[in-house]
Amino acid sequence: MDKTRRDATRLTEILDGANIPYKISNIQEDAAAQMAVRRDSKGFRLPIVFVAGEPVGGRAELVNLMNSGELSKKVFG
């Protein structure tokens, strides 16, 4: 959980730095939510970022999307 917590903090730092609004959901105690995320995550590990219901990945994927400019396009159109 410590690594997950550190990665989640890094994800929020990335999103804050890009001025992208977000909502954090802690699903640690919610078995149904965990199953739904596993089903919808396309193999990405937690923590994971979803944009408009689509998984974009974790920290590495988010950094790549931000650096390429695709993250803003996905979020803001």
mmCIF file of the N, C-alpha and C atoms, coordinates in Angstrom:
data_MODEL
# 
_entry.id   MODEL 
# 
loop_
_atom_site.group_PDB 
_atom_site.id 
_atom_site.type_symbol 
_atom_site.label_atom_id 
_atom_site.label_alt_id 
_atom_site.label_comp_id 
_atom_site.label_asym_id 
_atom_site.label_entity_id 
_atom_site.label_seq_id 
_atom_site.pdbx_PDB_ins_code 
_atom_site.Cartn_x 
_atom_site.Cartn_y 
_atom_site.Cartn_z 
_atom_site.occupancy 
_atom_site.B_iso_or_equiv 
_atom_site.pdbx_formal_charge 
_atom_site.auth_seq_id 
_atom_site.auth_comp_id 
_atom_site.auth_asym_id 
_atom_site.auth_atom_id 
_atom_site.pdbx_PDB_model_num 
ATOM 1   N N  . MET A 1 1  ? 0.811   -1.204 0.000   1.00 0.00 ? 1  MET A N  1 
ATOM 2   C CA . MET A 1 1  ? 0.000   0.000  0.000   1.00 0.00 ? 1  MET A CA 1 
ATOM 3   C C  . MET A 1 1  ? 0.853   1.266  0.000   1.00 0.00 ? 1  MET A C  1 
ATOM 4   N N  . ASP A 1 2  ? 2.065   1.213  0.575   1.00 0.00 ? 2  ASP A N  1 
ATOM 5   C CA . ASP A 1 2  ? 2.897   2.416  0.599   1.00 0.00 ? 2  ASP A CA 1 
ATOM 6   C C  . ASP A 1 2  ? 3.266   2.855  -0.817  1.00 0.00 ? 2  ASP A C  1 
ATOM 7   N N  . LYS A 1 3  ? 3.629   1.880  -1.685  1.00 0.00 ? 3  LYS A N  1 
ATOM 8   C CA . LYS A 1 3  ? 3.970   2.223  -3.063  1.00 0.00 ? 3  LYS A CA 1 
ATOM 9   C C  . LYS A 1 3  ? 2.747   2.785  -3.780  1.00 0.00 ? 3  LYS A C  1 
ATOM 10  N N  . THR A 1 4  ? 1.610   2.182  -3.567  1.00 0.00 ? 4  THR A N  1 
ATOM 11  C CA . THR A 1 4  ? 0.375   2.663  -4.180  1.00 0.00 ? 4  THR A CA 1 
ATOM 12  C C  . THR A 1 4  ? 0.089   4.085  -3.724  1.00 0.00 ? 4  THR A C  1 
ATOM 13  N N  . ARG A 1 5  ? 0.279   4.354  -2.442  1.00 0.00 ? 5  ARG A N  1 
ATOM 14  C CA . ARG A 1 5  ? 0.039   5.693  -1.907  1.00 0.00 ? 5  ARG A CA 1 
ATOM 15  C C  . ARG A 1 5  ? 1.012   6.701  -2.512  1.00 0.00 ? 5  ARG A C  1 
ATOM 16  N N  . ARG A 1 6  ? 2.286   6.329  -2.635  1.00 0.00 ? 6  ARG A N  1 
ATOM 17  C CA . ARG A 1 6  ? 3.278   7.225  -3.259  1.00 0.00 ? 6  ARG A CA 1 
ATOM 18  C C  . ARG A 1 6  ? 2.935   7.491  -4.712  1.00 0.00 ? 6  ARG A C  1 
ATOM 19  N N  . ASP A 1 7  ? 2.556   6.426  -5.435  1.00 0.00 ? 7  ASP A N  1 
ATOM 20  C CA . ASP A 1 7  ? 2.185   6.597  -6.846  1.00 0.00 ? 7  ASP A CA 1 
ATOM 21  C C  . ASP A 1 7  ? 0.946   7.474  -6.982  1.00 0.00 ? 7  ASP A C  1 
ATOM 22  N N  . ALA A 1 8  ? -0.016  7.309  -6.092  1.00 0.00 ? 8  ALA A N  1 
ATOM 23  C CA . ALA A 1 8  ? -1.226  8.139  -6.139  1.00 0.00 ? 8  ALA A CA 1 
ATOM 24  C C  . ALA A 1 8  ? -0.869  9.601  -5.903  1.00 0.00 ? 8  ALA A C  1 
ATOM 25  N N  . THR A 1 9  ? 0.036   9.850  -4.974  1.00 0.00 ? 9  THR A N  1 
ATOM 26  C CA . THR A 1 9  ? 0.481   11.221 -4.721  1.00 0.00 ? 9  THR A CA 1 
ATOM 27  C C  . THR A 1 9  ? 1.151   11.796 -5.955  1.00 0.00 ? 9  THR A C  1 
ATOM 28  N N  . ARG A 1 10 ? 1.981   11.003 -6.614  1.00 0.00 ? 10 ARG A N  1 
ATOM 29  C CA . ARG A 1 10 ? 2.662   11.462 -7.834  1.00 0.00 ? 10 ARG A CA 1 
ATOM 30  C C  . ARG A 1 10 ? 1.648   11.752 -8.938  1.00 0.00 ? 10 ARG A C  1 
ATOM 31  N N  . LEU A 1 11 ? 0.620   10.911 -9.065  1.00 0.00 ? 11 LEU A N  1 
ATOM 32  C CA . LEU A 1 11 ? -0.420  11.147 -10.073 1.00 0.00 ? 11 LEU A CA 1 
ATOM 33  C C  . LEU A 1 11 ? -1.122  12.481 -9.825  1.00 0.00 ? 11 LEU A C  1 
ATOM 34  N N  . THR A 1 12 ? -1.444  12.762 -8.565  1.00 0.00 ? 12 THR A N  1 
ATOM 35  C CA . THR A 1 12 ? -2.123  14.029 -8.275  1.00 0.00 ? 12 THR A CA 1 
ATOM 36  C C  . THR A 1 12 ? -1.201  15.210 -8.555  1.00 0.00 ? 12 THR A C  1 
ATOM 37  N N  . GLU A 1 13 ? 0.098   15.051 -8.291  1.00 0.00 ? 13 GLU A N  1 
ATOM 38  C CA . GLU A 1 13 ? 1.050   16.128 -8.598  1.00 0.00 ? 13 GLU A CA 1 
ATOM 39  C C  . GLU A 1 13 ? 1.091   16.405 -10.105 1.00 0.00 ? 13 GLU A C  1 
ATOM 40  N N  . ILE A 1 14 ? 1.079   15.337 -10.897 1.00 0.00 ? 14 ILE A N  1 
ATOM 41  C CA . ILE A 1 14 ? 1.092   15.483 -12.359 1.00 0.00 ? 14 ILE A CA 1 
ATOM 42  C C  . ILE A 1 14 ? -0.171  16.194 -12.824 1.00 0.00 ? 14 ILE A C  1 
ATOM 43  N N  . LEU A 1 15 ? -1.315  15.757 -12.323 1.00 0.00 ? 15 LEU A N  1 
ATOM 44  C CA . LEU A 1 15 ? -2.587  16.362 -12.727 1.00 0.00 ? 15 LEU A CA 1 
ATOM 45  C C  . LEU A 1 15 ? -2.690  17.808 -12.261 1.00 0.00 ? 15 LEU A C  1 
ATOM 46  N N  . ASP A 1 16 ? -2.238  18.077 -11.037 1.00 0.00 ? 16 ASP A N  1 
ATOM 47  C CA . ASP A 1 16 ? -2.237  19.462 -10.544 1.00 0.00 ? 16 ASP A CA 1 
ATOM 48  C C  . ASP A 1 16 ? -1.343  20.339 -11.415 1.00 0.00 ? 16 ASP A C  1 
ATOM 49  N N  . GLY A 1 17 ? -0.156  19.837 -11.765 1.00 0.00 ? 17 GLY A N  1 
ATOM 50  C CA . GLY A 1 17 ? 0.783   20.589 -12.585 1.00 0.00 ? 17 GLY A CA 1 
ATOM 51  C C  . GLY A 1 17 ? 0.236   20.908 -13.966 1.00 0.00 ? 17 GLY A C  1 
ATOM 52  N N  . ALA A 1 18 ? -0.659  20.053 -14.464 1.00 0.00 ? 18 ALA A N  1 
ATOM 53  C CA . ALA A 1 18 ? -1.263  20.266 -15.781 1.00 0.00 ? 18 ALA A CA 1 
ATOM 54  C C  . ALA A 1 18 ? -2.618  20.972 -15.679 1.00 0.00 ? 18 ALA A C  1 
ATOM 55  N N  . ASN A 1 19 ? -2.987  21.401 -14.461 1.00 0.00 ? 19 ASN A N  1 
ATOM 56  C CA . ASN A 1 19 ? -4.274  22.074 -14.219 1.00 0.00 ? 19 ASN A CA 1 
ATOM 57  C C  . ASN A 1 19 ? -5.453  21.243 -14.698 1.00 0.00 ? 19 ASN A C  1 
ATOM 58  N N  . ILE A 1 20 ? -5.383  19.939 -14.436 1.00 0.00 ? 20 ILE A N  1 
ATOM 59  C CA . ILE A 1 20 ? -6.451  19.024 -14.835 1.00 0.00 ? 20 ILE A CA 1 
ATOM 60  C C  . ILE A 1 20 ? -7.251  18.646 -13.589 1.00 0.00 ? 20 ILE A C  1 
ATOM 61  N N  . PRO A 1 21 ? -8.555  18.914 -13.594 1.00 0.00 ? 21 PRO A N  1 
ATOM 62  C CA . PRO A 1 21 ? -9.378  18.551 -12.439 1.00 0.00 ? 21 PRO A CA 1 
ATOM 63  C C  . PRO A 1 21 ? -9.500  17.034 -12.329 1.00 0.00 ? 21 PRO A C  1 
ATOM 64  N N  . TYR A 1 22 ? -9.637  16.555 -11.103 1.00 0.00 ? 22 TYR A N  1 
ATOM 65  C CA . TYR A 1 22 ? -9.737  15.109 -10.888 1.00 0.00 ? 22 TYR A CA 1 
ATOM 66  C C  . TYR A 1 22 ? -10.497 14.818 -9.607  1.00 0.00 ? 22 TYR A C  1 
ATOM 67  N N  . LYS A 1 23 ? -10.885 13.577 -9.467  1.00 0.00 ? 23 LYS A N  1 
ATOM 68  C CA . LYS A 1 23 ? -11.527 13.085 -8.254  1.00 0.00 ? 23 LYS A CA 1 
ATOM 69  C C  . LYS A 1 23 ? -10.800 11.812 -7.854  1.00 0.00 ? 23 LYS A C  1 
ATOM 70  N N  . ILE A 1 24 ? -10.429 11.703 -6.594  1.00 0.00 ? 24 ILE A N  1 
ATOM 71  C CA . ILE A 1 24 ? -9.754  10.518 -6.080  1.00 0.00 ? 24 ILE A CA 1 
ATOM 72  C C  . ILE A 1 24 ? -10.793 9.610  -5.451  1.00 0.00 ? 24 ILE A C  1 
ATOM 73  N N  . SER A 1 25 ? -10.719 8.328  -5.774  1.00 0.00 ? 25 SER A N  1 
ATOM 74  C CA . SER A 1 25 ? -11.605 7.341  -5.171  1.00 0.00 ? 25 SER A CA 1 
ATOM 75  C C  . SER A 1 25 ? -10.752 6.279  -4.489  1.00 0.00 ? 25 SER A C  1 
ATOM 76  N N  . ASN A 1 26 ? -10.934 6.122  -3.194  1.00 0.00 ? 26 ASN A N  1 
ATOM 77  C CA . ASN A 1 26 ? -10.244 5.077  -2.445  1.00 0.00 ? 26 ASN A CA 1 
ATOM 78  C C  . ASN A 1 26 ? -11.157 3.858  -2.423  1.00 0.00 ? 26 ASN A C  1 
ATOM 79  N N  . ILE A 1 27 ? -10.741 2.812  -3.095  1.00 0.00 ? 27 ILE A N  1 
ATOM 80  C CA . ILE A 1 27 ? -11.583 1.618  -3.213  1.00 0.00 ? 27 ILE A CA 1 
ATOM 81  C C  . ILE A 1 27 ? -11.066 0.473  -2.350  1.00 0.00 ? 27 ILE A C  1 
ATOM 82  N N  . GLN A 1 28 ? -10.185 0.783  -1.417  1.00 0.00 ? 28 GLN A N  1 
ATOM 83  C CA . GLN A 1 28 ? -9.555  -0.242 -0.592  1.00 0.00 ? 28 GLN A CA 1 
ATOM 84  C C  . GLN A 1 28 ? -10.574 -1.099 0.153   1.00 0.00 ? 28 GLN A C  1 
ATOM 85  N N  . GLU A 1 29 ? -11.646 -0.518 0.637   1.00 0.00 ? 29 GLU A N  1 
ATOM 86  C CA . GLU A 1 29 ? -12.644 -1.241 1.418   1.00 0.00 ? 29 GLU A CA 1 
ATOM 87  C C  . GLU A 1 29 ? -13.897 -1.586 0.619   1.00 0.00 ? 29 GLU A C  1 
ATOM 88  N N  . ASP A 1 30 ? -13.871 -1.378 -0.692  1.00 0.00 ? 30 ASP A N  1 
ATOM 89  C CA . ASP A 1 30 ? -15.063 -1.572 -1.522  1.00 0.00 ? 30 ASP A CA 1 
ATOM 90  C C  . ASP A 1 30 ? -14.807 -2.680 -2.543  1.00 0.00 ? 30 ASP A C  1 
ATOM 91  N N  . ALA A 1 31 ? -15.197 -3.893 -2.197  1.00 0.00 ? 31 ALA A N  1 
ATOM 92  C CA . ALA A 1 31 ? -14.929 -5.055 -3.056  1.00 0.00 ? 31 ALA A CA 1 
ATOM 93  C C  . ALA A 1 31 ? -15.580 -4.916 -4.432  1.00 0.00 ? 31 ALA A C  1 
ATOM 94  N N  . ALA A 1 32 ? -16.787 -4.379 -4.488  1.00 0.00 ? 32 ALA A N  1 
ATOM 95  C CA . ALA A 1 32 ? -17.473 -4.214 -5.778  1.00 0.00 ? 32 ALA A CA 1 
ATOM 96  C C  . ALA A 1 32 ? -16.720 -3.219 -6.664  1.00 0.00 ? 32 ALA A C  1 
ATOM 97  N N  . ALA A 1 33 ? -16.249 -2.127 -6.083  1.00 0.00 ? 33 ALA A N  1 
ATOM 98  C CA . ALA A 1 33 ? -15.485 -1.141 -6.853  1.00 0.00 ? 33 ALA A CA 1 
ATOM 99  C C  . ALA A 1 33 ? -14.165 -1.741 -7.330  1.00 0.00 ? 33 ALA A C  1 
ATOM 100 N N  . GLN A 1 34 ? -13.515 -2.535 -6.496  1.00 0.00 ? 34 GLN A N  1 
ATOM 101 C CA . GLN A 1 34 ? -12.270 -3.193 -6.896  1.00 0.00 ? 34 GLN A CA 1 
ATOM 102 C C  . GLN A 1 34 ? -12.497 -4.111 -8.087  1.00 0.00 ? 34 GLN A C  1 
ATOM 103 N N  . MET A 1 35 ? -13.582 -4.869 -8.053  1.00 0.00 ? 35 MET A N  1 
ATOM 104 C CA . MET A 1 35 ? -13.897 -5.760 -9.169  1.00 0.00 ? 35 MET A CA 1 
ATOM 105 C C  . MET A 1 35 ? -14.170 -4.960 -10.440 1.00 0.00 ? 35 MET A C  1 
ATOM 106 N N  . ALA A 1 36 ? -14.886 -3.849 -10.309 1.00 0.00 ? 36 ALA A N  1 
ATOM 107 C CA . ALA A 1 36 ? -15.196 -3.023 -11.475 1.00 0.00 ? 36 ALA A CA 1 
ATOM 108 C C  . ALA A 1 36 ? -13.928 -2.422 -12.074 1.00 0.00 ? 36 ALA A C  1 
ATOM 109 N N  . VAL A 1 37 ? -13.016 -1.966 -11.229 1.00 0.00 ? 37 VAL A N  1 
ATOM 110 C CA . VAL A 1 37 ? -11.764 -1.394 -11.730 1.00 0.00 ? 37 VAL A CA 1 
ATOM 111 C C  . VAL A 1 37 ? -10.928 -2.469 -12.403 1.00 0.00 ? 37 VAL A C  1 
ATOM 112 N N  . ARG A 1 38 ? -10.841 -3.643 -11.797 1.00 0.00 ? 38 ARG A N  1 
ATOM 113 C CA . ARG A 1 38 ? -10.095 -4.746 -12.440 1.00 0.00 ? 38 ARG A CA 1 
ATOM 114 C C  . ARG A 1 38 ? -10.696 -5.077 -13.805 1.00 0.00 ? 38 ARG A C  1 
ATOM 115 N N  . ARG A 1 39 ? -12.010 -5.095 -13.879 1.00 0.00 ? 39 ARG A N  1 
ATOM 116 C CA . ARG A 1 39 ? -12.700 -5.399 -15.129 1.00 0.00 ? 39 ARG A CA 1 
ATOM 117 C C  . ARG A 1 39 ? -12.424 -4.338 -16.191 1.00 0.00 ? 39 ARG A C  1 
ATOM 118 N N  . ASP A 1 40 ? -12.415 -3.083 -15.794 1.00 0.00 ? 40 ASP A N  1 
ATOM 119 C CA . ASP A 1 40 ? -12.338 -1.976 -16.741 1.00 0.00 ? 40 ASP A CA 1 
ATOM 120 C C  . ASP A 1 40 ? -10.928 -1.422 -16.959 1.00 0.00 ? 40 ASP A C  1 
ATOM 121 N N  . SER A 1 41 ? -9.943  -1.902 -16.216 1.00 0.00 ? 41 SER A N  1 
ATOM 122 C CA . SER A 1 41 ? -8.612  -1.286 -16.240 1.00 0.00 ? 41 SER A CA 1 
ATOM 123 C C  . SER A 1 41 ? -7.723  -1.725 -17.400 1.00 0.00 ? 41 SER A C  1 
ATOM 124 N N  . LYS A 1 42 ? -8.153  -2.688 -18.176 1.00 0.00 ? 42 LYS A N  1 
ATOM 125 C CA . LYS A 1 42 ? -7.376  -3.180 -19.321 1.00 0.00 ? 42 LYS A CA 1 
ATOM 126 C C  . LYS A 1 42 ? -5.969  -3.600 -18.915 1.00 0.00 ? 42 LYS A C  1 
ATOM 127 N N  . GLY A 1 43 ? -5.855  -4.195 -17.726 1.00 0.00 ? 43 GLY A N  1 
ATOM 128 C CA . GLY A 1 43 ? -4.578  -4.725 -17.268 1.00 0.00 ? 43 GLY A CA 1 
ATOM 129 C C  . GLY A 1 43 ? -3.684  -3.755 -16.537 1.00 0.00 ? 43 GLY A C  1 
ATOM 130 N N  . PHE A 1 44 ? -4.037  -2.475 -16.466 1.00 0.00 ? 44 PHE A N  1 
ATOM 131 C CA . PHE A 1 44 ? -3.229  -1.517 -15.725 1.00 0.00 ? 44 PHE A CA 1 
ATOM 132 C C  . PHE A 1 44 ? -3.338  -1.817 -14.230 1.00 0.00 ? 44 PHE A C  1 
ATOM 133 N N  . ARG A 1 45 ? -2.266  -1.573 -13.502 1.00 0.00 ? 45 ARG A N  1 
ATOM 134 C CA . ARG A 1 45 ? -2.246  -1.786 -12.059 1.00 0.00 ? 45 ARG A CA 1 
ATOM 135 C C  . ARG A 1 45 ? -2.642  -0.500 -11.343 1.00 0.00 ? 45 ARG A C  1 
ATOM 136 N N  . LEU A 1 46 ? -3.097  -0.656 -10.120 1.00 0.00 ? 46 LEU A N  1 
ATOM 137 C CA . LEU A 1 46 ? -3.463  0.489  -9.293  1.00 0.00 ? 46 LEU A CA 1 
ATOM 138 C C  . LEU A 1 46 ? -2.216  1.216  -8.819  1.00 0.00 ? 46 LEU A C  1 
ATOM 139 N N  . PRO A 1 47 ? -2.271  2.508  -8.631  1.00 0.00 ? 47 PRO A N  1 
ATOM 140 C CA . PRO A 1 47 ? -3.392  3.385  -8.943  1.00 0.00 ? 47 PRO A CA 1 
ATOM 141 C C  . PRO A 1 47 ? -3.493  3.634  -10.437 1.00 0.00 ? 47 PRO A C  1 
ATOM 142 N N  . ILE A 1 48 ? -4.687  3.879  -10.872 1.00 0.00 ? 48 ILE A N  1 
ATOM 143 C CA . ILE A 1 48 ? -4.949  4.065  -12.302 1.00 0.00 ? 48 ILE A CA 1 
ATOM 144 C C  . ILE A 1 48 ? -5.783  5.330  -12.507 1.00 0.00 ? 48 ILE A C  1 
ATOM 145 N N  . VAL A 1 49 ? -5.557  5.980  -13.622 1.00 0.00 ? 49 VAL A N  1 
ATOM 146 C CA . VAL A 1 49 ? -6.308  7.181  -13.976 1.00 0.00 ? 49 VAL A CA 1 
ATOM 147 C C  . VAL A 1 49 ? -7.287  6.825  -15.087 1.00 0.00 ? 49 VAL A C  1 
ATOM 148 N N  . PHE A 1 50 ? -8.530  7.240  -14.888 1.00 0.00 ? 50 PHE A N  1 
ATOM 149 C CA . PHE A 1 50 ? -9.554  7.105  -15.916 1.00 0.00 ? 50 PHE A CA 1 
ATOM 150 C C  . PHE A 1 50 ? -9.908  8.505  -16.403 1.00 0.00 ? 50 PHE A C  1 
ATOM 151 N N  . VAL A 1 51 ? -10.077 8.663  -17.699 1.00 0.00 ? 51 VAL A N  1 
ATOM 152 C CA . VAL A 1 51 ? -10.543 9.917  -18.279 1.00 0.00 ? 51 VAL A CA 1 
ATOM 153 C C  . VAL A 1 51 ? -11.831 9.591  -19.022 1.00 0.00 ? 51 VAL A C  1 
ATOM 154 N N  . ALA A 1 52 ? -12.908 10.197 -18.579 1.00 0.00 ? 52 ALA A N  1 
ATOM 155 C CA . ALA A 1 52 ? -14.229 9.963  -19.173 1.00 0.00 ? 52 ALA A CA 1 
ATOM 156 C C  . ALA A 1 52 ? -14.552 8.465  -19.234 1.00 0.00 ? 52 ALA A C  1 
ATOM 157 N N  . GLY A 1 53 ? -14.202 7.762  -18.166 1.00 0.00 ? 53 GLY A N  1 
ATOM 158 C CA . GLY A 1 53 ? -14.512 6.342  -18.070 1.00 0.00 ? 53 GLY A CA 1 
ATOM 159 C C  . GLY A 1 53 ? -13.543 5.412  -18.762 1.00 0.00 ? 53 GLY A C  1 
ATOM 160 N N  . GLU A 1 54 ? -12.556 5.943  -19.446 1.00 0.00 ? 54 GLU A N  1 
ATOM 161 C CA . GLU A 1 54 ? -11.568 5.132  -20.151 1.00 0.00 ? 54 GLU A CA 1 
ATOM 162 C C  . GLU A 1 54 ? -10.256 5.118  -19.373 1.00 0.00 ? 54 GLU A C  1 
ATOM 163 N N  . PRO A 1 55 ? -9.676  3.930  -19.151 1.00 0.00 ? 55 PRO A N  1 
ATOM 164 C CA . PRO A 1 55 ? -8.400  3.885  -18.433 1.00 0.00 ? 55 PRO A CA 1 
ATOM 165 C C  . PRO A 1 55 ? -7.267  4.425  -19.297 1.00 0.00 ? 55 PRO A C  1 
ATOM 166 N N  . VAL A 1 56 ? -6.465  5.323  -18.721 1.00 0.00 ? 56 VAL A N  1 
ATOM 167 C CA . VAL A 1 56 ? -5.303  5.829  -19.450 1.00 0.00 ? 56 VAL A CA 1 
ATOM 168 C C  . VAL A 1 56 ? -4.016  5.263  -18.849 1.00 0.00 ? 56 VAL A C  1 
ATOM 169 N N  . GLY A 1 57 ? -4.098  4.654  -17.676 1.00 0.00 ? 57 GLY A N  1 
ATOM 170 C CA . GLY A 1 57 ? -2.940  4.005  -17.086 1.00 0.00 ? 57 GLY A CA 1 
ATOM 171 C C  . GLY A 1 57 ? -2.511  4.624  -15.781 1.00 0.00 ? 57 GLY A C  1 
ATOM 172 N N  . GLY A 1 58 ? -1.297  4.279  -15.404 1.00 0.00 ? 58 GLY A N  1 
ATOM 173 C CA . GLY A 1 58 ? -0.716  4.774  -14.159 1.00 0.00 ? 58 GLY A CA 1 
ATOM 174 C C  . GLY A 1 58 ? 0.247   5.912  -14.414 1.00 0.00 ? 58 GLY A C  1 
ATOM 175 N N  . ARG A 1 59 ? 1.236   6.008  -13.528 1.00 0.00 ? 59 ARG A N  1 
ATOM 176 C CA . ARG A 1 59 ? 2.156   7.144  -13.560 1.00 0.00 ? 59 ARG A CA 1 
ATOM 177 C C  . ARG A 1 59 ? 2.914   7.252  -14.874 1.00 0.00 ? 59 ARG A C  1 
ATOM 178 N N  . ALA A 1 60 ? 3.518   6.175  -15.338 1.00 0.00 ? 60 ALA A N  1 
ATOM 179 C CA . ALA A 1 60 ? 4.319   6.220  -16.575 1.00 0.00 ? 60 ALA A CA 1 
ATOM 180 C C  . ALA A 1 60 ? 3.468   6.624  -17.772 1.00 0.00 ? 60 ALA A C  1 
ATOM 181 N N  . GLU A 1 61 ? 2.291   6.037  -17.884 1.00 0.00 ? 61 GLU A N  1 
ATOM 182 C CA . GLU A 1 61 ? 1.407   6.347  -19.005 1.00 0.00 ? 61 GLU A CA 1 
ATOM 183 C C  . GLU A 1 61 ? 0.923   7.793  -18.933 1.00 0.00 ? 61 GLU A C  1 
ATOM 184 N N  . LEU A 1 62 ? 0.637   8.257  -17.714 1.00 0.00 ? 62 LEU A N  1 
ATOM 185 C CA . LEU A 1 62 ? 0.169   9.626  -17.546 1.00 0.00 ? 62 LEU A CA 1 
ATOM 186 C C  . LEU A 1 62 ? 1.261   10.623 -17.940 1.00 0.00 ? 62 LEU A C  1 
ATOM 187 N N  . VAL A 1 63 ? 2.497   10.351 -17.530 1.00 0.00 ? 63 VAL A N  1 
ATOM 188 C CA . VAL A 1 63 ? 3.620   11.227 -17.893 1.00 0.00 ? 63 VAL A CA 1 
ATOM 189 C C  . VAL A 1 63 ? 3.791   11.252 -19.407 1.00 0.00 ? 63 VAL A C  1 
ATOM 190 N N  . ASN A 1 64 ? 3.736   10.091 -20.045 1.00 0.00 ? 64 ASN A N  1 
ATOM 191 C CA . ASN A 1 64 ? 3.873   10.031 -21.505 1.00 0.00 ? 64 ASN A CA 1 
ATOM 192 C C  . ASN A 1 64 ? 2.765   10.817 -22.199 1.00 0.00 ? 64 ASN A C  1 
ATOM 193 N N  . LEU A 1 65 ? 1.532   10.662 -21.727 1.00 0.00 ? 65 LEU A N  1 
ATOM 194 C CA . LEU A 1 65 ? 0.409   11.397 -22.321 1.00 0.00 ? 65 LEU A CA 1 
ATOM 195 C C  . LEU A 1 65 ? 0.560   12.895 -22.118 1.00 0.00 ? 65 LEU A C  1 
ATOM 196 N N  . MET A 1 66 ? 1.019   13.285 -20.936 1.00 0.00 ? 66 MET A N  1 
ATOM 197 C CA . MET A 1 66 ? 1.201   14.705 -20.668 1.00 0.00 ? 66 MET A CA 1 
ATOM 198 C C  . MET A 1 66 ? 2.301   15.281 -21.557 1.00 0.00 ? 66 MET A C  1 
ATOM 199 N N  . ASN A 1 67 ? 3.422   14.577 -21.657 1.00 0.00 ? 67 ASN A N  1 
ATOM 200 C CA . ASN A 1 67 ? 4.549   15.068 -22.453 1.00 0.00 ? 67 ASN A CA 1 
ATOM 201 C C  . ASN A 1 67 ? 4.212   15.166 -23.943 1.00 0.00 ? 67 ASN A C  1 
ATOM 202 N N  . SER A 1 68 ? 3.334   14.292 -24.422 1.00 0.00 ? 68 SER A N  1 
ATOM 203 C CA . SER A 1 68 ? 2.967   14.314 -25.838 1.00 0.00 ? 68 SER A CA 1 
ATOM 204 C C  . SER A 1 68 ? 1.835   15.296 -26.141 1.00 0.00 ? 68 SER A C  1 
ATOM 205 N N  . GLY A 1 69 ? 1.202   15.833 -25.089 1.00 0.00 ? 69 GLY A N  1 
ATOM 206 C CA . GLY A 1 69 ? 0.067   16.730 -25.281 1.00 0.00 ? 69 GLY A CA 1 
ATOM 207 C C  . GLY A 1 69 ? -1.258  16.013 -25.405 1.00 0.00 ? 69 GLY A C  1 
ATOM 208 N N  . GLU A 1 70 ? -1.229  14.691 -25.396 1.00 0.00 ? 70 GLU A N  1 
ATOM 209 C CA . GLU A 1 70 ? -2.469  13.912 -25.565 1.00 0.00 ? 70 GLU A CA 1 
ATOM 210 C C  . GLU A 1 70 ? -3.361  13.959 -24.324 1.00 0.00 ? 70 GLU A C  1 
ATOM 211 N N  . LEU A 1 71 ? -2.769  14.145 -23.151 1.00 0.00 ? 71 LEU A N  1 
ATOM 212 C CA . LEU A 1 71 ? -3.585  14.175 -21.931 1.00 0.00 ? 71 LEU A CA 1 
ATOM 213 C C  . LEU A 1 71 ? -4.574  15.332 -21.973 1.00 0.00 ? 71 LEU A C  1 
ATOM 214 N N  . SER A 1 72 ? -4.109  16.514 -22.303 1.00 0.00 ? 72 SER A N  1 
ATOM 215 C CA . SER A 1 72 ? -4.999  17.675 -22.399 1.00 0.00 ? 72 SER A CA 1 
ATOM 216 C C  . SER A 1 72 ? -6.071  17.459 -23.446 1.00 0.00 ? 72 SER A C  1 
ATOM 217 N N  . LYS A 1 73 ? -5.712  16.841 -24.573 1.00 0.00 ? 73 LYS A N  1 
ATOM 218 C CA . LYS A 1 73 ? -6.692  16.558 -25.626 1.00 0.00 ? 73 LYS A CA 1 
ATOM 219 C C  . LYS A 1 73 ? -7.765  15.611 -25.124 1.00 0.00 ? 73 LYS A C  1 
ATOM 220 N N  . LYS A 1 74 ? -7.345  14.567 -24.363 1.00 0.00 ? 74 LYS A N  1 
ATOM 221 C CA . LYS A 1 74 ? -8.310  13.606 -23.839 1.00 0.00 ? 74 LYS A CA 1 
ATOM 222 C C  . LYS A 1 74 ? -9.254  14.258 -22.838 1.00 0.00 ? 74 LYS A C  1 
ATOM 223 N N  . VAL A 1 75 ? -8.709  15.141 -22.013 1.00 0.00 ? 75 VAL A N  1 
ATOM 224 C CA . VAL A 1 75 ? -9.504  15.758 -20.957 1.00 0.00 ? 75 VAL A CA 1 
ATOM 225 C C  . VAL A 1 75 ? -10.354 16.914 -21.481 1.00 0.00 ? 75 VAL A C  1 
ATOM 226 N N  . PHE A 1 76 ? -9.747  17.795 -22.253 1.00 0.00 ? 76 PHE A N  1 
ATOM 227 C CA . PHE A 1 76 ? -10.434 19.014 -22.650 1.00 0.00 ? 76 PHE A CA 1 
ATOM 228 C C  . PHE A 1 76 ? -10.953 19.002 -24.090 1.00 0.00 ? 76 PHE A C  1 
ATOM 229 N N  . GLY A 1 77 ? -10.601 17.961 -24.838 1.00 0.00 ? 77 GLY A N  1 
ATOM 230 C CA . GLY A 1 77 ? -11.087 17.844 -26.209 1.00 0.00 ? 77 GLY A CA 1 
ATOM 231 C C  . GLY A 1 77 ? -10.277 18.533 -27.246 1.00 0.00 ? 77 GLY A C  1 
# 
